[in-house]
Amino acid sequence: MIYQKMAIPPRSEHLWRYTPWPRIHPSSIDEIPDVDDLVLSVDGSHELESGIQLENTHEEIARAFLHSTGGSKNRLSISEGSEPIHINARASGHMAVGHLHLDVKASCVVIVHLSGEPEWVGLHITGKVHPNCQIAFGFINELDSNTKFLRCEDWIVERDGDLEHATLSIGGFRCKSDLRSTLNGTGSSIRQSVTANAIGSRHDDEHVEIHHLHGHTYSDLVMNSACSGNSHFIATGLLTIAEGANKTDASQVFRNLLLSEKARAEAIPELEVLSDDVSAAHGAATAPVDPEQMHYLMSRGLSPDESQALIVSGFLLNAFSNLSNKYLTDEMQTRLTVHLECELKR
């Protein structure tokens, strides 16, 4: 669909309730600005196919907008097992946009590391996990603290395919992510984690949808955030189980740790279940640091800042506990630990 002909979504929509479209658009909402390419490079022997053709079939406004702006277009096809693949995404200029498609026909590990200092960045990632294939995918947002960031992802997991998906969100000033996965075959599964450290005035809105179209599918979603200053974190999740998708097992858990009186966090899990013989669960919790934990650590010689940092570190690292790929888990935990150590020294 053409972006200019689309209606601006109202704030009553689940997706745009806390970050309305005009707040994340880089300019006037009726304009399509000129953008630079988001430059992607791959470490190792793999090569990106650039300049691919993209069909404009998007009926969702953020995806239609990213398609209309252009930007870099890349595809990575993985047809045999290999060492972990690191993709460096570097944003520069005033505004930058990129598109990346992953075609997964073998078991692999792929980690995307996003950095740069532009005013606005847009990224659309699509992926197809073919039957009996597995991918452990990590995304690390380390953009400049003044950057607006719009991210969309669309994954299709076929029969007996497996997707492990980890997000580490520690960059950007105002971030909006819309991550959608479809389990499109019996035996397909997804384990997904989102970890965010919201500091200062950072606004981070993470929306996740997982759609079970067939029976005997599995999903597990965990979102953890730590919010300090006057930051705001929003976690919204939608799990849908189609009619006839019996023996599906789906769960989502959101946890938020508030580190200051002005910090805010929203947790909104949703279930849409149209089958009877399923297991579906959701939960959410938001709380400040436990005073008893602080007292315990301080009584053993740690300062208040060190005690709180230790609690925050353990809390955020725990979000990756539902992942089984050791390389992906270690990589995400290492990047998070480095980030938290740098924050403690400031």
Coordinates of C-alpha atoms in Angstrom, one line a residue:
M1 CA 0.0 0.0 0.0
I2 CA 1.2 3.5 -0.7
Y3 CA 2.2 5.4 2.4
Q4 CA 0.6 8.7 1.4
K5 CA -2.8 7.1 1.0
M6 CA -2.8 5.5 4.4
A7 CA -4.7 6.8 7.4
I8 CA -2.7 7.8 10.4
P9 CA -3.4 5.2 13.1
P10 CA -5.3 6.5 16.2
R11 CA -3.8 6.2 19.7
S12 CA -6.6 3.8 20.5
E13 CA -4.8 1.1 18.5
H14 CA -2.9 -1.3 20.7
L15 CA 0.3 -0.8 18.7
W16 CA 0.4 3.0 18.7
R17 CA -1.1 3.7 22.2
Y18 CA 2.1 4.8 23.9
T19 CA 4.2 6.0 20.9
P20 CA 1.8 7.5 18.4
W21 CA 3.0 7.6 14.8
P22 CA 3.6 11.3 14.6
R23 CA 6.1 11.0 17.5
I24 CA 8.3 8.4 15.7
H25 CA 8.0 9.8 12.2
P26 CA 11.2 11.7 11.4
S27 CA 9.5 14.8 9.9
S28 CA 6.0 16.0 8.9
I29 CA 3.8 12.9 8.8
D30 CA 2.7 13.6 5.2
E31 CA 6.3 13.7 3.9
I32 CA 8.7 11.0 2.8
P33 CA 12.2 12.4 3.5
D34 CA 15.4 11.7 1.7
V35 CA 17.5 9.2 3.5
D36 CA 21.0 7.7 3.4
D37 CA 21.6 4.0 3.2
L38 CA 22.1 2.1 6.4
V39 CA 25.5 0.4 5.6
L40 CA 25.6 -3.3 6.4
S41 CA 28.7 -5.4 6.4
V42 CA 29.4 -9.0 7.3
D43 CA 32.3 -10.4 9.2
G44 CA 33.8 -13.6 7.8
S45 CA 33.2 -15.5 4.5
H46 CA 29.5 -14.7 4.0
E47 CA 28.5 -12.0 1.6
L48 CA 25.4 -9.8 1.5
E49 CA 23.4 -9.6 -1.7
S50 CA 22.7 -5.9 -2.2
G51 CA 20.1 -4.0 -4.2
I52 CA 17.4 -6.7 -4.0
Q53 CA 13.9 -6.0 -5.1
L54 CA 11.2 -5.5 -2.4
E55 CA 7.5 -5.9 -2.9
N56 CA 5.3 -3.2 -1.4
T57 CA 2.5 -5.3 0.1
H58 CA 2.6 -3.7 3.5
E59 CA -0.7 -2.7 5.0
E60 CA 0.9 -1.5 8.3
I61 CA 2.0 2.1 8.3
A62 CA 5.5 1.8 9.7
R63 CA 6.5 -0.9 7.2
A64 CA 4.9 1.0 4.3
F65 CA 6.8 4.1 5.3
L66 CA 10.1 2.3 5.5
H67 CA 9.5 0.8 2.0
S68 CA 8.7 4.2 0.6
T69 CA 11.8 5.9 1.9
G70 CA 14.1 3.4 0.1
G71 CA 17.5 3.0 1.8
S72 CA 19.8 0.0 1.5
K73 CA 18.3 -3.4 0.6
N74 CA 20.3 -6.6 1.4
R75 CA 19.7 -10.3 1.5
L76 CA 21.7 -13.0 3.4
S77 CA 21.1 -16.6 2.3
I78 CA 22.4 -19.3 4.6
S79 CA 22.4 -22.7 3.0
E80 CA 25.0 -24.5 5.1
G81 CA 26.3 -24.5 8.7
S82 CA 29.1 -22.0 9.5
E83 CA 30.7 -20.1 12.3
P84 CA 28.5 -17.4 13.9
I85 CA 27.7 -14.5 11.5
H86 CA 28.1 -10.9 12.7
I87 CA 26.4 -8.2 10.7
N88 CA 27.5 -4.6 11.5
A89 CA 24.9 -2.0 10.7
R90 CA 26.3 1.5 10.6
A91 CA 24.1 4.5 10.4
S92 CA 25.4 7.9 9.3
G93 CA 24.1 11.2 7.9
H94 CA 20.9 12.9 9.0
M95 CA 18.6 10.0 8.4
A96 CA 19.4 6.4 7.5
V97 CA 17.2 3.4 6.5
G98 CA 18.0 -0.2 5.8
H99 CA 16.3 -3.5 4.8
L100 CA 17.7 -6.9 5.6
H101 CA 16.2 -10.3 4.6
L102 CA 17.5 -13.5 6.1
D103 CA 16.8 -16.8 4.2
V104 CA 17.7 -19.6 6.6
K105 CA 18.2 -23.1 5.1
A106 CA 20.6 -24.4 7.7
S107 CA 21.3 -24.1 11.4
C108 CA 23.1 -20.8 12.1
V109 CA 23.8 -18.0 14.5
V110 CA 23.3 -14.4 13.3
I111 CA 24.0 -11.2 15.3
V112 CA 23.2 -7.7 14.1
H113 CA 25.0 -4.9 15.8
L114 CA 23.5 -1.4 15.1
S115 CA 25.4 1.8 15.8
G116 CA 25.7 5.4 14.6
E117 CA 24.8 9.0 15.4
P118 CA 22.2 10.2 12.9
E119 CA 19.0 12.0 14.0
W120 CA 16.7 9.2 12.8
V121 CA 17.2 5.5 11.8
G122 CA 14.8 3.0 10.3
L123 CA 15.4 -0.7 9.9
H124 CA 13.1 -3.5 8.5
I125 CA 14.3 -7.1 9.0
T126 CA 12.5 -10.0 7.4
G127 CA 13.4 -13.7 7.8
K128 CA 12.2 -17.1 6.7
V129 CA 13.3 -20.2 8.6
H130 CA 12.8 -23.2 6.3
P131 CA 11.5 -26.6 7.5
N132 CA 13.8 -28.4 9.9
C133 CA 16.2 -25.4 10.2
Q134 CA 17.2 -23.4 13.2
I135 CA 18.5 -19.8 13.7
A136 CA 19.7 -18.1 16.8
F137 CA 19.3 -14.4 16.1
G138 CA 20.6 -11.5 18.2
F139 CA 19.9 -7.8 17.7
I140 CA 22.0 -5.2 19.6
N141 CA 20.9 -1.5 19.5
E142 CA 23.8 0.8 20.5
L143 CA 22.7 3.9 18.7
D144 CA 23.6 7.4 19.9
S145 CA 21.6 8.6 22.9
N146 CA 20.0 11.3 20.8
T147 CA 18.7 9.1 17.9
K148 CA 15.1 8.2 17.1
F149 CA 14.8 4.6 16.0
L150 CA 12.0 2.7 14.2
R151 CA 12.4 -1.0 13.8
C152 CA 10.1 -3.6 12.2
E153 CA 10.7 -7.3 12.0
D154 CA 8.7 -10.1 10.3
W155 CA 9.7 -13.7 10.6
I156 CA 8.1 -16.9 9.2
V157 CA 9.0 -20.2 10.8
E158 CA 8.1 -23.3 8.8
R159 CA 7.4 -26.9 9.9
D160 CA 9.8 -28.1 12.6
G161 CA 11.8 -24.9 12.3
D162 CA 13.2 -23.1 15.4
L163 CA 13.9 -19.4 16.0
E164 CA 15.7 -18.1 19.1
H165 CA 15.5 -14.3 19.1
A166 CA 17.3 -12.0 21.5
T167 CA 17.1 -8.2 21.6
L168 CA 19.4 -5.9 23.7
S169 CA 18.1 -2.4 23.6
I170 CA 20.6 0.1 25.2
G171 CA 20.8 2.9 22.6
G172 CA 18.7 5.6 21.0
F173 CA 16.5 8.3 22.6
R174 CA 13.1 7.4 21.3
C175 CA 12.7 3.8 20.1
K176 CA 9.8 2.0 18.6
S177 CA 10.0 -1.7 17.7
D178 CA 7.3 -3.9 16.2
L179 CA 8.5 -7.5 16.1
R180 CA 6.2 -10.1 14.5
S181 CA 6.7 -13.9 14.1
T182 CA 4.4 -16.4 12.5
L183 CA 4.7 -20.2 13.3
N184 CA 3.6 -21.5 10.0
G185 CA 4.0 -25.3 10.5
T186 CA 3.6 -28.1 12.9
G187 CA 6.5 -28.4 15.3
S188 CA 7.8 -24.9 14.7
S189 CA 8.9 -22.9 17.8
I190 CA 10.2 -19.6 19.0
R191 CA 12.0 -18.5 22.2
Q192 CA 12.3 -14.7 22.4
S193 CA 13.8 -12.4 24.9
V194 CA 13.9 -8.6 25.1
T195 CA 16.2 -6.8 27.5
A196 CA 16.2 -3.0 27.8
N197 CA 18.1 -0.6 30.0
A198 CA 16.2 2.7 30.0
I199 CA 18.2 5.6 31.5
G200 CA 17.9 9.4 31.5
S201 CA 14.9 10.5 29.3
R202 CA 15.0 7.4 27.1
H203 CA 11.7 6.2 25.7
D204 CA 11.6 2.5 24.5
D205 CA 8.5 0.9 23.2
E206 CA 8.8 -2.8 22.3
H207 CA 5.8 -4.5 20.7
V208 CA 6.0 -8.3 20.0
E209 CA 3.4 -10.5 18.2
I210 CA 3.7 -14.2 17.9
H211 CA 1.1 -16.0 15.8
H212 CA 0.5 -19.8 16.1
L213 CA -1.2 -20.9 12.9
H214 CA -0.8 -24.7 13.4
G215 CA -1.0 -27.1 16.3
H216 CA 2.0 -28.6 18.2
T217 CA 3.8 -25.3 18.1
Y218 CA 5.7 -23.6 21.0
S219 CA 6.5 -20.0 22.0
D220 CA 8.1 -18.4 25.0
L221 CA 8.5 -14.6 25.3
V222 CA 10.4 -12.8 28.1
M223 CA 10.8 -9.0 28.4
N224 CA 12.9 -7.4 31.2
S225 CA 13.6 -3.7 31.6
A226 CA 15.3 -1.5 34.2
C227 CA 14.2 2.1 34.2
S228 CA 16.0 5.0 35.8
G229 CA 15.8 8.8 35.6
N230 CA 12.6 9.8 34.0
S231 CA 12.7 7.1 31.3
H232 CA 9.7 5.2 30.0
F233 CA 9.6 1.6 28.9
I234 CA 6.6 0.0 27.2
A235 CA 6.2 -3.8 26.6
T236 CA 3.2 -4.9 24.7
G237 CA 2.8 -8.5 23.5
L238 CA 0.1 -10.4 21.6
L239 CA 0.0 -14.2 21.3
T240 CA -2.6 -15.6 18.9
I241 CA -3.5 -19.2 18.6
A242 CA -5.6 -20.0 15.5
E243 CA -8.7 -22.2 15.5
G244 CA -7.6 -25.8 15.3
A245 CA -4.1 -25.2 16.5
N246 CA -4.4 -27.7 19.3
K247 CA -1.5 -28.8 21.5
T248 CA 0.0 -25.3 21.3
D249 CA 2.1 -24.2 24.2
A250 CA 2.5 -20.4 24.5
S251 CA 3.6 -18.1 27.3
Q252 CA 4.8 -14.5 27.8
V253 CA 6.2 -12.8 30.9
F254 CA 7.0 -9.1 31.4
R255 CA 9.1 -7.8 34.3
N256 CA 10.0 -4.1 35.0
L257 CA 12.4 -2.8 37.6
L258 CA 11.9 0.9 38.6
L259 CA 15.0 2.6 39.8
S260 CA 13.7 6.1 40.4
E261 CA 10.4 7.8 41.3
K262 CA 10.0 9.4 37.9
A263 CA 10.7 6.3 35.9
R264 CA 7.7 4.6 34.3
A265 CA 7.0 1.2 32.8
E266 CA 4.0 -0.3 31.1
A267 CA 3.4 -4.1 30.7
I268 CA 0.5 -5.2 28.5
P269 CA 0.4 -8.9 27.6
E270 CA -2.5 -10.1 25.5
L271 CA -3.8 -13.6 24.5
E272 CA -6.1 -14.4 21.6
V273 CA -7.0 -18.1 21.8
L274 CA -9.4 -19.7 19.4
S275 CA -8.5 -23.4 20.2
D276 CA -9.5 -25.4 23.3
D277 CA -6.7 -27.9 23.7
V278 CA -3.8 -25.5 24.3
S279 CA -1.6 -24.2 27.1
A280 CA -1.4 -20.4 27.2
A281 CA -0.2 -18.2 30.0
H282 CA 0.9 -14.6 30.6
G283 CA 2.2 -12.5 33.4
A284 CA 3.5 -9.1 34.3
A285 CA 5.2 -7.4 37.2
T286 CA 6.6 -4.0 37.9
A287 CA 8.4 -3.0 41.2
P288 CA 11.2 -1.0 42.7
V289 CA 14.5 -2.6 43.9
D290 CA 13.9 -4.8 47.0
P291 CA 15.2 -2.9 50.1
E292 CA 16.1 -6.3 51.7
Q293 CA 18.4 -7.1 48.8
M294 CA 20.0 -3.7 49.0
H295 CA 20.5 -4.2 52.8
Y296 CA 22.0 -7.6 52.3
L297 CA 24.6 -6.5 49.7
M298 CA 25.5 -3.3 51.6
S299 CA 26.0 -5.2 54.8
R300 CA 28.7 -7.1 53.0
G301 CA 30.7 -4.0 52.1
L302 CA 29.2 -2.8 48.8
S303 CA 28.2 0.8 48.3
P304 CA 24.6 1.7 47.5
D305 CA 25.5 2.2 43.8
E306 CA 27.4 -1.0 43.6
S307 CA 24.6 -2.9 45.3
Q308 CA 22.0 -1.5 42.9
A309 CA 24.2 -2.2 39.9
L310 CA 24.6 -5.8 40.9
I311 CA 20.8 -6.3 41.3
V312 CA 20.1 -4.6 38.0
S313 CA 22.7 -6.7 36.3
G314 CA 21.3 -10.0 37.6
F315 CA 17.8 -8.9 36.7
L316 CA 18.5 -7.9 33.1
L317 CA 20.8 -10.9 32.4
N318 CA 18.0 -13.2 33.6
A319 CA 15.9 -12.2 30.5
F320 CA 18.2 -14.4 28.3
S321 CA 17.6 -17.5 30.5
N322 CA 15.0 -18.9 28.2
L323 CA 17.5 -19.2 25.3
S324 CA 19.3 -22.4 24.7
N325 CA 22.0 -21.4 22.2
K326 CA 25.1 -20.8 24.3
Y327 CA 26.9 -18.6 21.8
L328 CA 24.0 -16.2 21.5
T329 CA 23.4 -16.1 25.2
D330 CA 27.1 -15.4 26.0
E331 CA 27.3 -12.7 23.3
M332 CA 24.2 -10.9 24.5
Q333 CA 25.2 -11.1 28.2
T334 CA 28.7 -9.9 27.4
R335 CA 27.5 -6.8 25.6
L336 CA 25.0 -6.1 28.4
T337 CA 27.7 -6.5 31.1
V338 CA 30.1 -4.1 29.3
H339 CA 27.3 -1.6 28.9
L340 CA 26.4 -1.7 32.6
E341 CA 30.0 -1.4 33.7
C342 CA 30.4 1.7 31.6
E343 CA 27.2 3.2 33.1
L344 CA 28.5 2.5 36.6
K345 CA 31.7 4.4 35.9
R346 CA 29.9 7.5 34.7

